[in-house]
Coordinates of C-alpha atoms in Angstrom, one line a residue:
M1 CA 0.0 0.0 0.0
I2 CA 1.4 3.4 -1.0
D3 CA 1.3 6.1 1.6
R4 CA -0.1 9.0 -0.4
R5 CA 0.6 11.5 2.4
R6 CA 4.2 10.6 2.3
V7 CA 4.3 10.9 -1.5
R8 CA 2.7 14.3 -1.2
H9 CA 5.2 15.5 1.4
S10 CA 8.2 14.1 -0.5
F11 CA 7.4 15.7 -3.8
H12 CA 6.4 19.0 -2.1
R13 CA 9.8 19.1 -0.3
Q14 CA 11.8 18.3 -3.4
A15 CA 10.1 20.6 -5.8
L16 CA 13.0 23.0 -6.1
E17 CA 15.5 20.3 -6.8
Y18 CA 13.3 18.1 -9.1
D19 CA 14.3 19.5 -12.5
A20 CA 18.0 19.2 -11.7
H21 CA 17.7 15.5 -11.1
A22 CA 14.7 14.2 -13.1
A23 CA 16.8 13.1 -16.2
V24 CA 14.7 10.0 -16.9
Q25 CA 11.4 11.9 -16.4
K26 CA 12.5 14.5 -18.9
R27 CA 13.3 11.8 -21.5
V28 CA 9.8 10.3 -20.8
V29 CA 8.2 13.7 -21.5
E30 CA 10.1 13.9 -24.9
R31 CA 9.0 10.4 -25.9
F32 CA 5.5 11.0 -24.7
L33 CA 5.2 14.1 -26.9
Q34 CA 6.2 12.1 -29.9
I35 CA 3.5 9.6 -29.2
L36 CA 0.9 12.3 -28.4
D37 CA 1.7 14.1 -31.7
D38 CA 0.7 10.9 -33.6
E39 CA -2.6 10.7 -31.7
V40 CA -4.0 14.1 -31.0
G41 CA -5.2 16.8 -33.3
S42 CA -5.9 20.3 -32.0
P43 CA -7.6 20.0 -28.6
L44 CA -9.1 23.2 -27.2
R45 CA -9.1 22.1 -23.5
I46 CA -6.2 20.1 -22.1
L47 CA -5.7 18.8 -18.5
D48 CA -2.3 17.6 -17.2
V49 CA -2.7 15.4 -14.2
G50 CA 0.3 15.2 -11.9
A51 CA 1.9 18.1 -13.7
G52 CA 4.9 18.3 -11.4
T53 CA 7.0 21.4 -12.1
G54 CA 5.3 21.9 -15.5
L55 CA 7.8 20.2 -17.8
L56 CA 5.2 18.7 -20.0
A57 CA 2.7 21.5 -19.6
R58 CA 5.2 24.1 -20.9
Q59 CA 5.7 22.1 -24.1
L60 CA 2.0 21.5 -24.5
A61 CA 1.4 25.3 -24.2
D62 CA 4.0 25.8 -27.0
C63 CA 2.4 23.1 -29.2
H64 CA -1.2 24.2 -28.6
P65 CA -1.1 27.9 -28.0
A66 CA -4.9 28.3 -28.6
A67 CA -5.8 25.6 -26.0
L68 CA -7.1 26.3 -22.5
L69 CA -4.5 24.4 -20.4
S70 CA -5.1 23.2 -16.8
C71 CA -2.7 21.4 -14.5
V72 CA -3.1 19.7 -11.2
D73 CA -0.6 18.1 -8.8
L74 CA -0.9 16.5 -5.4
A75 CA 2.1 18.4 -4.0
P76 CA 1.7 22.1 -3.2
G77 CA 5.4 22.7 -3.9
M78 CA 5.2 21.2 -7.3
A79 CA 2.1 23.2 -8.1
A80 CA 3.8 26.4 -7.0
T81 CA 6.8 25.7 -9.2
A82 CA 4.6 24.9 -12.2
R83 CA 2.7 28.1 -11.6
Q84 CA 5.9 30.1 -11.7
R85 CA 7.0 28.4 -14.9
L86 CA 3.8 28.7 -16.8
G87 CA 2.5 32.0 -15.6
S88 CA -0.7 33.0 -17.3
R89 CA -0.4 30.2 -19.9
A90 CA -2.2 27.7 -17.6
L91 CA -4.5 27.3 -14.6
V92 CA -2.5 25.3 -11.9
A93 CA -4.2 23.8 -8.9
V94 CA -3.4 21.4 -6.0
A95 CA -5.6 18.4 -6.4
D96 CA -5.7 14.6 -6.2
A97 CA -5.8 12.5 -9.4
E98 CA -8.5 10.5 -7.8
H99 CA -10.7 13.5 -7.0
L100 CA -10.3 16.0 -9.9
P101 CA -11.9 19.4 -9.2
F102 CA -13.6 19.8 -12.6
A103 CA -17.1 19.2 -13.9
G104 CA -17.8 16.3 -16.2
A105 CA -16.9 16.6 -19.9
S106 CA -14.6 19.6 -19.2
F107 CA -11.7 18.6 -21.4
D108 CA -10.9 17.3 -24.9
C109 CA -7.6 15.8 -23.9
V110 CA -6.2 14.6 -20.5
V111 CA -2.5 13.7 -20.2
S112 CA -0.2 12.5 -17.5
T113 CA 3.4 11.4 -17.2
S114 CA 5.4 9.8 -14.3
T115 CA 2.4 10.0 -11.9
F116 CA 0.0 7.1 -11.8
Q117 CA 2.6 4.7 -10.4
W118 CA 2.1 6.5 -7.1
L119 CA -1.5 5.1 -6.9
T120 CA -2.5 1.8 -5.2
T121 CA -4.9 1.1 -8.0
L122 CA -5.5 2.8 -11.3
D123 CA -9.3 2.5 -11.5
A124 CA -10.3 5.6 -9.5
A125 CA -7.9 7.9 -11.3
F126 CA -8.8 6.5 -14.7
G127 CA -12.5 6.8 -13.8
E128 CA -12.0 10.5 -13.0
V129 CA -10.2 11.1 -16.3
W130 CA -13.2 9.4 -18.1
R131 CA -15.6 11.6 -16.2
V132 CA -13.9 14.9 -17.0
L133 CA -13.3 14.1 -20.7
A134 CA -15.9 15.0 -23.3
P135 CA -17.2 12.2 -25.6
G136 CA -14.5 11.4 -28.1
G137 CA -11.8 12.8 -25.8
L138 CA -8.3 11.4 -25.7
F139 CA -6.5 10.1 -22.6
A140 CA -2.7 9.7 -22.9
F141 CA -0.4 8.7 -20.1
A142 CA 3.1 7.4 -19.3
L143 CA 3.7 5.6 -16.0
F144 CA 6.6 3.7 -14.5
G145 CA 5.6 0.0 -14.7
H146 CA 6.7 -3.5 -13.7
G147 CA 10.4 -3.9 -14.4
T148 CA 11.2 -0.5 -12.9
F149 CA 14.2 -0.7 -10.6
H150 CA 14.4 -4.4 -11.1
E151 CA 18.1 -4.3 -10.2
L152 CA 17.3 -2.7 -6.8
K153 CA 14.4 -5.0 -6.1
D154 CA 16.4 -8.2 -6.9
S155 CA 19.3 -7.1 -4.8
Y156 CA 17.1 -6.1 -1.9
R157 CA 15.3 -9.4 -1.9
S158 CA 18.6 -11.2 -2.0
A159 CA 19.8 -9.2 1.0
L160 CA 16.6 -10.0 2.9
T161 CA 17.1 -13.7 2.2
A162 CA 20.7 -13.5 3.4
V163 CA 19.5 -12.4 6.8
G164 CA 16.5 -14.6 7.0
R165 CA 13.9 -11.9 6.4
E166 CA 12.7 -12.8 2.9
D167 CA 9.0 -12.2 3.8
E168 CA 9.7 -8.5 4.6
D169 CA 10.1 -7.0 1.1
R170 CA 9.0 -3.4 1.2
T171 CA 10.0 -2.2 -2.3
Q172 CA 7.2 -0.7 -4.4
R173 CA 5.1 -2.8 -6.6
F174 CA 4.6 -1.3 -10.1
F175 CA 1.7 -2.0 -12.4
T176 CA 2.1 -4.3 -15.4
E177 CA 1.2 -3.4 -19.0
A178 CA -1.8 -5.8 -18.8
E179 CA -3.0 -4.2 -15.6
A180 CA -2.9 -0.7 -17.2
G181 CA -4.8 -2.0 -20.2
A182 CA -7.4 -3.7 -18.1
A183 CA -7.9 -0.6 -16.0
L184 CA -8.5 1.5 -19.2
E185 CA -11.1 -1.0 -20.4
R186 CA -12.8 -1.3 -17.0
T187 CA -13.2 2.5 -16.9
G188 CA -14.8 2.7 -20.3
F189 CA -11.9 3.6 -22.6
G190 CA -11.3 2.2 -26.0
V191 CA -7.6 1.3 -26.0
R192 CA -5.8 3.0 -28.9
R193 CA -2.2 2.3 -27.9
L194 CA -0.4 0.5 -25.2
C195 CA 3.4 -0.2 -25.3
V196 CA 6.4 -0.6 -23.0
E197 CA 9.8 0.9 -23.3
D198 CA 12.8 0.9 -21.0
E199 CA 15.0 3.9 -20.0
V200 CA 18.3 3.1 -18.3
E201 CA 20.1 5.6 -16.0
W202 CA 23.7 5.0 -15.0
H203 CA 25.1 6.0 -11.6
P204 CA 28.7 5.9 -10.1
D205 CA 27.5 3.5 -7.4
V206 CA 24.4 2.4 -5.4
P207 CA 24.4 5.2 -2.9
A208 CA 24.5 7.8 -5.7
F209 CA 21.5 6.1 -7.3
L210 CA 19.5 6.0 -4.0
R211 CA 20.3 9.7 -3.4
S212 CA 19.0 10.6 -6.9
V213 CA 15.8 8.8 -6.2
K214 CA 15.3 10.8 -3.0
R215 CA 16.1 14.1 -4.8
V216 CA 13.2 13.8 -7.1
G217 CA 10.9 12.9 -4.2
A218 CA 10.5 9.3 -5.1
G219 CA 11.5 7.8 -1.8
N220 CA 8.5 5.4 -1.9
A221 CA 10.2 3.6 -4.7
S222 CA 13.2 2.4 -2.7
P223 CA 13.5 0.7 0.7
L224 CA 15.0 3.6 2.6
R225 CA 12.6 3.9 5.5
G226 CA 14.3 1.7 8.2
R227 CA 16.7 3.3 10.6
G228 CA 17.7 0.5 12.9
L229 CA 20.9 -1.6 12.9
A230 CA 19.1 -4.6 11.4
E231 CA 17.9 -2.5 8.5
R232 CA 21.3 -1.0 7.9
R233 CA 22.8 -4.5 7.7
V234 CA 20.2 -5.3 5.0
M235 CA 21.0 -2.1 3.1
V236 CA 24.8 -2.8 3.2
E237 CA 24.2 -6.3 1.9
M238 CA 21.8 -5.0 -0.8
M239 CA 24.5 -2.5 -2.1
R240 CA 27.1 -5.2 -2.2
V241 CA 24.9 -7.5 -4.2
Y242 CA 23.7 -4.7 -6.5
G243 CA 27.3 -3.8 -7.3
E244 CA 28.5 -7.3 -7.9
R245 CA 25.6 -8.4 -10.0
Y246 CA 25.0 -5.3 -12.1
G247 CA 28.0 -3.0 -11.7
G248 CA 30.6 -2.4 -14.5
E249 CA 32.8 0.1 -16.2
R250 CA 29.9 2.6 -16.5
G251 CA 28.9 2.2 -12.9
I252 CA 25.5 0.6 -11.9
P253 CA 22.3 0.7 -14.0
A254 CA 18.9 1.7 -12.9
T255 CA 16.1 0.6 -15.2
Y256 CA 12.8 2.5 -15.6
T257 CA 10.2 0.5 -17.4
V258 CA 7.7 3.0 -19.0
I259 CA 4.2 2.1 -19.9
Y260 CA 2.7 4.4 -22.6
G261 CA -1.0 4.3 -23.1
V262 CA -3.6 6.1 -25.1
G263 CA -7.4 5.6 -24.7
V264 CA -10.4 7.3 -26.2
K265 CA -13.7 8.0 -24.5
S266 CA -15.9 6.4 -27.1
G267 CA -19.1 5.6 -25.4
R268 CA -20.9 5.0 -22.1
K269 CA -19.5 2.9 -19.3

């Protein structure tokens, strides 16, 4: 179960540092825009859910200058940073993806990147997107899915096994491509596109990778919450295993598996 309050606090606290460390998230935005360009025409009303610091929204404003652009983010610090970046080009509000503060059929296009992996289930948020979209509207998203941080998860599980705690895995579970597609269908969307691509980030060592995760506010994705001696032993063993199994001349890899999806609101639920 993901602690949404902790997610909100982490991203709020790291808002000012986010852009300096979100290299993978920026690559996801660029790839997402390529996919979106193939799918969307000229929407007049666009909503960015989990807009963060406004990286995607700024480019959407450039691509669709005539559109009314709205952005929401759970973290007040992220919303404030996006508001500064976008100025009068967008309406920016603090809001939960599972409880969007808009009337039904308010948008022609809803987009989201690097956000929905922070939900325990996808149905409530996808249902809200369906509600606020006009008939025929397009929903496009990119989320980190199953396979993300597989090096970390594998090394952590091995470390837990080494100390007899194999039932205590606390790493984040990420959605599969099949789960994302099923959630789209359950909430009434016609699935237009669903694909998976990997982004690999390289770090000098495991501590550098873990620091980078924290600096973008993504602490829930890594097992960093323990502070006792027993947990420190597990972390030391995890870092040893990670380096031995995956390390090389370039350092250590961290894989982000990205699920890209596009759905259309084509009828009644």
